[in-house]
């Protein structure tokens, strides 16, 4: 039979939460067995087995403070027992209670014996130790703290002596050992013992009335005292008898004081800087040592809300490890560094001071494994602090919840132990890989803490009035790198832009790289447009496009899944990307792939950038950004259309990315072709900053950027195109033959920069046949009337799988005659514009700005007959008619010749 409870004087249970009981009493009685008659006919009672080990688990929050009572050293406690003495010389002021035991011993027989319980120096690895001596047999009461069971205290007696037979016992520990009411039971001279007293029963001088025991500070559940008893007559661990005593829950939690305070400040006073954090929670522990008062409670839950703008630092991810649940569980009071959580997962240091022991608990804050932690969250941490000398380890899991829209941080610790502490100090690491970023603007910022005490009526669902809110204010004093604070709170925006070919040899294939950068403290990059240098083109022939379904599939995959199995076909890959995120001198870089995509938001092509968001231990999925791609139909310049493209990500999974460095490497073999014009040009870009509102494009500020570009060795390129002309149809004067022009260019030559073709004087322009002209407005809207079509053109280029082709219009112009425009359509659109005029009696077509693009064959067919623009001024078969052709290469080389204009003349061919 077993009994245990906290008692007031007289034996009534102590119910007040946080109070200091008169004493804690435990009574154990071993039950006798059945009656029997021996061989001699004598009746007897079967005696119980001798207990070997006893373990008593105290309720959560019922704690003792061994530092407030004098200790009896082990030498004194054991002194004289070896010589057969039944007592020791422990001082009366070290007494913390009384034990009464009933034993059966040879010669003596049955005896009820009362002996003092002394406060002893704890052994290494235990928080406290007590002991008493029964008939010269020392009994030690060892303690330990169970971090896996609400930090309950386990008191144990191991290897109980078998010399006297233990039958029952009552153990009483005093709530306030110095209370005068215990003077009649203090020490050997005041309790029954078998030897003569060594002196009178007197109260020691100067004895403190400091409280030793404290009741739990929660009123939510009954106080249970589970006891386990293991006998001597069975193998160790084979038989364990258990009994549990429960008493009514504490009451009066509304009387338990609770007044925590907080101080929090980043280690950097500069705006948008990598920063550690100094966080301190202190408790006054009022009435903890006052035996007549109600001791202060402890926080069950602490919720810290950091100010907006103070976010996680992506730079911290690089090289960071995590602590798995198994590693966290293996953390013990005597674990060596690295035995549990890896050192590489350490984010900071922890120090905890408690009035219950003299030593300080020291440890670290570790990063928990993402989505493999008690909260199944992306970000969580473990607090592990230990006092190896006292066998104490404190382990707390904290959930960190960044707001998905703003990145504002909320850190929550729940189910903290009901153990009094004086201070809790947490210091995040500093340096370039510090885990936090200070707010981007100067000013005062508040860290708000919401404390839920164990003494709340329902600690899991407290009333608002029961939650204590405290605030700590810090100041951001200077701008980035110690400079002045931005005026008006508007960050500057002076981004950097670089672009160019790795090998600038004219007409050669070369990787093309582009880089966008910004500095700390500047506005975030939101949108991006770009125009590549004239003549820098991509060879799309032979390439596939990443399907829309594959792009959508990438958005649903994890980053590691994308790394293992890319969503887009390999034949659509054209390069890779490196993106640097974070603040300070070091960034975290992630690598992605660049693919060719199909039409997007009205543009014919797109570039798809898929970047697995895998940085250090984090996997936030895939960052999929699609940039609309088009070709300027007049200049054939490649343009990244920012208006129809995806924005540059600002925040993912609540982590503000702080993107500062974007490097795009278009390095597919034989994909990017250099121009054949060596005049100085430039790559251009327009980059938008977010101004004040991160989440609105309405106030984004554009910045125009450019970087010099120039190809080399253009004069090494040849230039010798061929042009054949033929008039098909009537050859007589006044006839309107159709015109067919075929241009052929050699691969590897410089591209045509300018072309002037003058037909012989035998060909006039019949202005009477000019029916309908397409206006510029109609042409831009792609709404030219059918009657404005006067021919058809087709161009073949090695850059595309299929030729581009389309109608030839007469379009209004600023000249006397309309322009001749070949509107070529295909995978891309190109307009070839020629000016028409009369020169020396013939028709002259001048193509003054031909795009720097390789065309191996160009075929122009103009209508004849009633729709023909060309009219014969004489019989074409009467003599040879030669045209005048003046070509100028993009490299400046001229090539002039006079080809014969063939006609449909009958008869044998003449040499």
JSON list of N, CA and C in Angstrom, two decimals, residues 735-780:
[
{"chain": "A", "resi": 735, "resn": "UNK", "atom": "N", "xyz": [4.18, 45.36, -121.99]},
{"chain": "A", "resi": 735, "resn": "UNK", "atom": "CA", "xyz": [3.75, 44.18, -121.23]},
{"chain": "A", "resi": 735, "resn": "UNK", "atom": "C", "xyz": [4.14, 44.34, -119.75]},
{"chain": "A", "resi": 736, "resn": "UNK", "atom": "N", "xyz": [3.44, 43.58, -118.91]},
{"chain": "A", "resi": 736, "resn": "UNK", "atom": "CA", "xyz": [3.69, 43.62, -117.46]},
{"chain": "A", "resi": 736, "resn": "UNK", "atom": "C", "xyz": [4.15, 42.25, -117.00]},
{"chain": "A", "resi": 737, "resn": "UNK", "atom": "N", "xyz": [5.45, 41.97, -117.11]},
{"chain": "A", "resi": 737, "resn": "UNK", "atom": "CA", "xyz": [5.96, 40.65, -116.68]},
{"chain": "A", "resi": 737, "resn": "UNK", "atom": "C", "xyz": [6.04, 40.57, -115.15]},
{"chain": "A", "resi": 738, "resn": "UNK", "atom": "N", "xyz": [5.99, 39.34, -114.68]},
{"chain": "A", "resi": 738, "resn": "UNK", "atom": "CA", "xyz": [6.26, 39.10, -113.25]},
{"chain": "A", "resi": 738, "resn": "UNK", "atom": "C", "xyz": [7.76, 39.10, -113.03]},
{"chain": "A", "resi": 739, "resn": "UNK", "atom": "N", "xyz": [8.15, 39.49, -111.80]},
{"chain": "A", "resi": 739, "resn": "UNK", "atom": "CA", "xyz": [9.58, 39.57, -111.45]},
{"chain": "A", "resi": 739, "resn": "UNK", "atom": "C", "xyz": [9.90, 38.54, -110.39]},
{"chain": "A", "resi": 740, "resn": "UNK", "atom": "N", "xyz": [10.97, 37.81, -110.64]},
{"chain": "A", "resi": 740, "resn": "UNK", "atom": "CA", "xyz": [11.46, 36.86, -109.63]},
{"chain": "A", "resi": 740, "resn": "UNK", "atom": "C", "xyz": [12.93, 37.14, -109.37]},
{"chain": "A", "resi": 741, "resn": "UNK", "atom": "N", "xyz": [13.25, 37.39, -108.08]},
{"chain": "A", "resi": 741, "resn": "UNK", "atom": "CA", "xyz": [14.63, 37.64, -107.67]},
{"chain": "A", "resi": 741, "resn": "UNK", "atom": "C", "xyz": [15.04, 36.56, -106.68]},
{"chain": "A", "resi": 742, "resn": "UNK", "atom": "N", "xyz": [16.19, 35.95, -106.92]},
{"chain": "A", "resi": 742, "resn": "UNK", "atom": "CA", "xyz": [16.68, 34.89, -106.04]},
{"chain": "A", "resi": 742, "resn": "UNK", "atom": "C", "xyz": [18.07, 35.28, -105.56]},
{"chain": "A", "resi": 743, "resn": "UNK", "atom": "N", "xyz": [18.19, 35.44, -104.25]},
{"chain": "A", "resi": 743, "resn": "UNK", "atom": "CA", "xyz": [19.46, 35.78, -103.62]},
{"chain": "A", "resi": 743, "resn": "UNK", "atom": "C", "xyz": [20.02, 34.55, -102.93]},
{"chain": "A", "resi": 744, "resn": "UNK", "atom": "N", "xyz": [21.29, 34.27, -103.16]},
{"chain": "A", "resi": 744, "resn": "UNK", "atom": "CA", "xyz": [21.98, 33.17, -102.49]},
{"chain": "A", "resi": 744, "resn": "UNK", "atom": "C", "xyz": [23.24, 33.72, -101.83]},
{"chain": "A", "resi": 745, "resn": "UNK", "atom": "N", "xyz": [23.44, 33.34, -100.56]},
{"chain": "A", "resi": 745, "resn": "UNK", "atom": "CA", "xyz": [24.61, 33.80, -99.81]},
{"chain": "A", "resi": 745, "resn": "UNK", "atom": "C", "xyz": [25.37, 32.59, -99.28]},
{"chain": "A", "resi": 746, "resn": "UNK", "atom": "N", "xyz": [26.68, 32.72, -99.22]},
{"chain": "A", "resi": 746, "resn": "UNK", "atom": "CA", "xyz": [27.51, 31.63, -98.73]},
{"chain": "A", "resi": 746, "resn": "UNK", "atom": "C", "xyz": [27.50, 31.60, -97.20]},
{"chain": "A", "resi": 747, "resn": "UNK", "atom": "N", "xyz": [27.46, 30.39, -96.67]},
{"chain": "A", "resi": 747, "resn": "UNK", "atom": "CA", "xyz": [27.56, 30.25, -95.21]},
{"chain": "A", "resi": 747, "resn": "UNK", "atom": "C", "xyz": [28.95, 30.66, -94.76]},
{"chain": "A", "resi": 748, "resn": "UNK", "atom": "N", "xyz": [29.00, 31.35, -93.65]},
{"chain": "A", "resi": 748, "resn": "UNK", "atom": "CA", "xyz": [30.28, 31.79, -93.11]},
{"chain": "A", "resi": 748, "resn": "UNK", "atom": "C", "xyz": [30.68, 33.17, -93.57]},
{"chain": "A", "resi": 749, "resn": "UNK", "atom": "N", "xyz": [29.99, 33.70, -94.59]},
{"chain": "A", "resi": 749, "resn": "UNK", "atom": "CA", "xyz": [30.28, 35.05, -95.03]},
{"chain": "A", "resi": 749, "resn": "UNK", "atom": "C", "xyz": [29.64, 36.06, -94.09]},
{"chain": "A", "resi": 750, "resn": "UNK", "atom": "N", "xyz": [30.04, 37.29, -94.23]},
{"chain": "A", "resi": 750, "resn": "UNK", "atom": "CA", "xyz": [29.36, 38.36, -93.53]},
{"chain": "A", "resi": 750, "resn": "UNK", "atom": "C", "xyz": [27.94, 38.48, -94.06]},
{"chain": "A", "resi": 751, "resn": "UNK", "atom": "N", "xyz": [27.02, 38.85, -93.20]},
{"chain": "A", "resi": 751, "resn": "UNK", "atom": "CA", "xyz": [25.65, 39.04, -93.62]},
{"chain": "A", "resi": 751, "resn": "UNK", "atom": "C", "xyz": [25.51, 40.35, -94.40]},
{"chain": "A", "resi": 752, "resn": "UNK", "atom": "N", "xyz": [24.46, 40.42, -95.20]},
{"chain": "A", "resi": 752, "resn": "UNK", "atom": "CA", "xyz": [24.23, 41.62, -96.01]},
{"chain": "A", "resi": 752, "resn": "UNK", "atom": "C", "xyz": [23.77, 42.74, -95.09]},
{"chain": "A", "resi": 753, "resn": "UNK", "atom": "N", "xyz": [24.40, 43.90, -95.24]},
{"chain": "A", "resi": 753, "resn": "UNK", "atom": "CA", "xyz": [24.02, 45.05, -94.45]},
{"chain": "A", "resi": 753, "resn": "UNK", "atom": "C", "xyz": [23.18, 46.04, -95.23]},
{"chain": "A", "resi": 754, "resn": "UNK", "atom": "N", "xyz": [23.43, 46.11, -96.56]},
{"chain": "A", "resi": 754, "resn": "UNK", "atom": "CA", "xyz": [22.71, 47.04, -97.41]},
{"chain": "A", "resi": 754, "resn": "UNK", "atom": "C", "xyz": [22.67, 46.48, -98.82]},
{"chain": "A", "resi": 755, "resn": "UNK", "atom": "N", "xyz": [21.55, 46.68, -99.47]},
{"chain": "A", "resi": 755, "resn": "UNK", "atom": "CA", "xyz": [21.42, 46.19, -100.85]},
{"chain": "A", "resi": 755, "resn": "UNK", "atom": "C", "xyz": [20.68, 47.23, -101.68]},
{"chain": "A", "resi": 756, "resn": "UNK", "atom": "N", "xyz": [21.25, 47.57, -102.85]},
{"chain": "A", "resi": 756, "resn": "UNK", "atom": "CA", "xyz": [20.60, 48.49, -103.80]},
{"chain": "A", "resi": 756, "resn": "UNK", "atom": "C", "xyz": [20.56, 47.78, -105.14]},
{"chain": "A", "resi": 757, "resn": "UNK", "atom": "N", "xyz": [19.37, 47.54, -105.63]},
{"chain": "A", "resi": 757, "resn": "UNK", "atom": "CA", "xyz": [19.18, 46.85, -106.91]},
{"chain": "A", "resi": 757, "resn": "UNK", "atom": "C", "xyz": [18.45, 47.79, -107.86]},
{"chain": "A", "resi": 758, "resn": "UNK", "atom": "N", "xyz": [19.11, 48.09, -108.99]},
{"chain": "A", "resi": 758, "resn": "UNK", "atom": "CA", "xyz": [18.52, 48.97, -110.00]},
{"chain": "A", "resi": 758, "resn": "UNK", "atom": "C", "xyz": [18.24, 48.15, -111.25]},
{"chain": "A", "resi": 759, "resn": "UNK", "atom": "N", "xyz": [16.97, 48.05, -111.61]},
{"chain": "A", "resi": 759, "resn": "UNK", "atom": "CA", "xyz": [16.60, 47.31, -112.82]},
{"chain": "A", "resi": 759, "resn": "UNK", "atom": "C", "xyz": [17.02, 48.11, -114.05]},
{"chain": "A", "resi": 760, "resn": "UNK", "atom": "N", "xyz": [17.19, 47.41, -115.17]},
{"chain": "A", "resi": 760, "resn": "UNK", "atom": "CA", "xyz": [17.58, 48.14, -116.39]},
{"chain": "A", "resi": 760, "resn": "UNK", "atom": "C", "xyz": [16.49, 49.11, -116.83]},
{"chain": "A", "resi": 761, "resn": "UNK", "atom": "N", "xyz": [16.87, 50.03, -117.71]},
{"chain": "A", "resi": 761, "resn": "UNK", "atom": "CA", "xyz": [15.91, 51.04, -118.16]},
{"chain": "A", "resi": 761, "resn": "UNK", "atom": "C", "xyz": [14.77, 50.44, -118.95]},
{"chain": "A", "resi": 762, "resn": "UNK", "atom": "N", "xyz": [14.89, 49.17, -119.29]},
{"chain": "A", "resi": 762, "resn": "UNK", "atom": "CA", "xyz": [13.80, 48.51, -120.01]},
{"chain": "A", "resi": 762, "resn": "UNK", "atom": "C", "xyz": [12.61, 48.23, -119.08]},
{"chain": "A", "resi": 763, "resn": "UNK", "atom": "N", "xyz": [12.80, 48.37, -117.78]},
{"chain": "A", "resi": 763, "resn": "UNK", "atom": "CA", "xyz": [11.72, 48.10, -116.81]},
{"chain": "A", "resi": 763, "resn": "UNK", "atom": "C", "xyz": [11.33, 49.40, -116.11]},
{"chain": "A", "resi": 764, "resn": "UNK", "atom": "N", "xyz": [10.08, 49.79, -116.30]},
{"chain": "A", "resi": 764, "resn": "UNK", "atom": "CA", "xyz": [9.55, 50.98, -115.66]},
{"chain": "A", "resi": 764, "resn": "UNK", "atom": "C", "xyz": [8.54, 50.58, -114.58]},
{"chain": "A", "resi": 765, "resn": "UNK", "atom": "N", "xyz": [8.28, 51.49, -113.67]},
{"chain": "A", "resi": 765, "resn": "UNK", "atom": "CA", "xyz": [7.24, 51.29, -112.68]},
{"chain": "A", "resi": 765, "resn": "UNK", "atom": "C", "xyz": [5.94, 51.86, -113.23]},
{"chain": "A", "resi": 766, "resn": "UNK", "atom": "N", "xyz": [4.97, 51.02, -113.33]},
{"chain": "A", "resi": 766, "resn": "UNK", "atom": "CA", "xyz": [3.66, 51.45, -113.83]},
{"chain": "A", "resi": 766, "resn": "UNK", "atom": "C", "xyz": [2.83, 51.92, -112.63]},
{"chain": "A", "resi": 767, "resn": "UNK", "atom": "N", "xyz": [2.83, 53.20, -112.38]},
{"chain": "A", "resi": 767, "resn": "UNK", "atom": "CA", "xyz": [2.13, 53.74, -111.22]},
{"chain": "A", "resi": 767, "resn": "UNK", "atom": "C", "xyz": [0.62, 53.58, -111.35]},
{"chain": "A", "resi": 768, "resn": "UNK", "atom": "N", "xyz": [0.16, 53.39, -112.56]},
{"chain": "A", "resi": 768, "resn": "UNK", "atom": "CA", "xyz": [-1.28, 53.20, -112.74]},
{"chain": "A", "resi": 768, "resn": "UNK", "atom": "C", "xyz": [-1.74, 51.88, -112.15]},
{"chain": "A", "resi": 769, "resn": "UNK", "atom": "N", "xyz": [-0.81, 50.94, -111.97]},
{"chain": "A", "resi": 769, "resn": "UNK", "atom": "CA", "xyz": [-1.16, 49.64, -111.40]},
{"chain": "A", "resi": 769, "resn": "UNK", "atom": "C", "xyz": [-1.06, 49.62, -109.86]},
{"chain": "A", "resi": 770, "resn": "UNK", "atom": "N", "xyz": [-0.67, 50.73, -109.29]},
{"chain": "A", "resi": 770, "resn": "UNK", "atom": "CA", "xyz": [-0.65, 50.80, -107.82]},
{"chain": "A", "resi": 770, "resn": "UNK", "atom": "C", "xyz": [-2.09, 50.99, -107.36]},
{"chain": "A", "resi": 771, "resn": "UNK", "atom": "N", "xyz": [-2.66, 49.93, -106.84]},
{"chain": "A", "resi": 771, "resn": "UNK", "atom": "CA", "xyz": [-4.08, 49.94, -106.50]},
{"chain": "A", "resi": 771, "resn": "UNK", "atom": "C", "xyz": [-4.31, 50.43, -105.08]},
{"chain": "A", "resi": 772, "resn": "UNK", "atom": "N", "xyz": [-3.92, 49.57, -104.16]},
{"chain": "A", "resi": 772, "resn": "UNK", "atom": "CA", "xyz": [-4.16, 49.85, -102.74]},
{"chain": "A", "resi": 772, "resn": "UNK", "atom": "C", "xyz": [-2.84, 49.87, -101.99]},
{"chain": "A", "resi": 773, "resn": "UNK", "atom": "N", "xyz": [-2.73, 50.77, -101.05]},
{"chain": "A", "resi": 773, "resn": "UNK", "atom": "CA", "xyz": [-1.51, 50.88, -100.24]},
{"chain": "A", "resi": 773, "resn": "UNK", "atom": "C", "xyz": [-1.90, 50.64, -98.78]},
{"chain": "A", "resi": 774, "resn": "UNK", "atom": "N", "xyz": [-1.11, 49.83, -98.10]},
{"chain": "A", "resi": 774, "resn": "UNK", "atom": "CA", "xyz": [-1.32, 49.56, -96.67]},
{"chain": "A", "resi": 774, "resn": "UNK", "atom": "C", "xyz": [-0.74, 50.71, -95.85]},
{"chain": "A", "resi": 775, "resn": "UNK", "atom": "N", "xyz": [-1.54, 51.27, -94.97]},
{"chain": "A", "resi": 775, "resn": "UNK", "atom": "CA", "xyz": [-1.03, 52.34, -94.12]},
{"chain": "A", "resi": 775, "resn": "UNK", "atom": "C", "xyz": [-0.13, 51.75, -93.04]},
{"chain": "A", "resi": 776, "resn": "UNK", "atom": "N", "xyz": [0.66, 52.61, -92.43]},
{"chain": "A", "resi": 776, "resn": "UNK", "atom": "CA", "xyz": [1.54, 52.14, -91.36]},
{"chain": "A", "resi": 776, "resn": "UNK", "atom": "C", "xyz": [0.73, 51.63, -90.17]},
{"chain": "A", "resi": 777, "resn": "UNK", "atom": "N", "xyz": [-0.38, 52.29, -89.90]},
{"chain": "A", "resi": 777, "resn": "UNK", "atom": "CA", "xyz": [-1.22, 51.86, -88.78]},
{"chain": "A", "resi": 777, "resn": "UNK", "atom": "C", "xyz": [-1.78, 50.47, -89.06]},
{"chain": "A", "resi": 778, "resn": "UNK", "atom": "N", "xyz": [-2.25, 50.26, -90.30]},
{"chain": "A", "resi": 778, "resn": "UNK", "atom": "CA", "xyz": [-2.78, 48.95, -90.66]},
{"chain": "A", "resi": 778, "resn": "UNK", "atom": "C", "xyz": [-1.69, 47.88, -90.61]},
{"chain": "A", "resi": 779, "resn": "UNK", "atom": "N", "xyz": [-0.51, 48.26, -91.07]},
{"chain": "A", "resi": 779, "resn": "UNK", "atom": "CA", "xyz": [0.58, 47.28, -91.09]},
{"chain": "A", "resi": 779, "resn": "UNK", "atom": "C", "xyz": [0.97, 46.87, -89.66]},
{"chain": "A", "resi": 780, "resn": "UNK", "atom": "N", "xyz": [1.06, 47.85, -88.77]},
{"chain": "A", "resi": 780, "resn": "UNK", "atom": "CA", "xyz": [1.43, 47.55, -87.39]},
{"chain": "A", "resi": 780, "resn": "UNK", "atom": "C", "xyz": [0.38, 46.67, -86.73]}
]
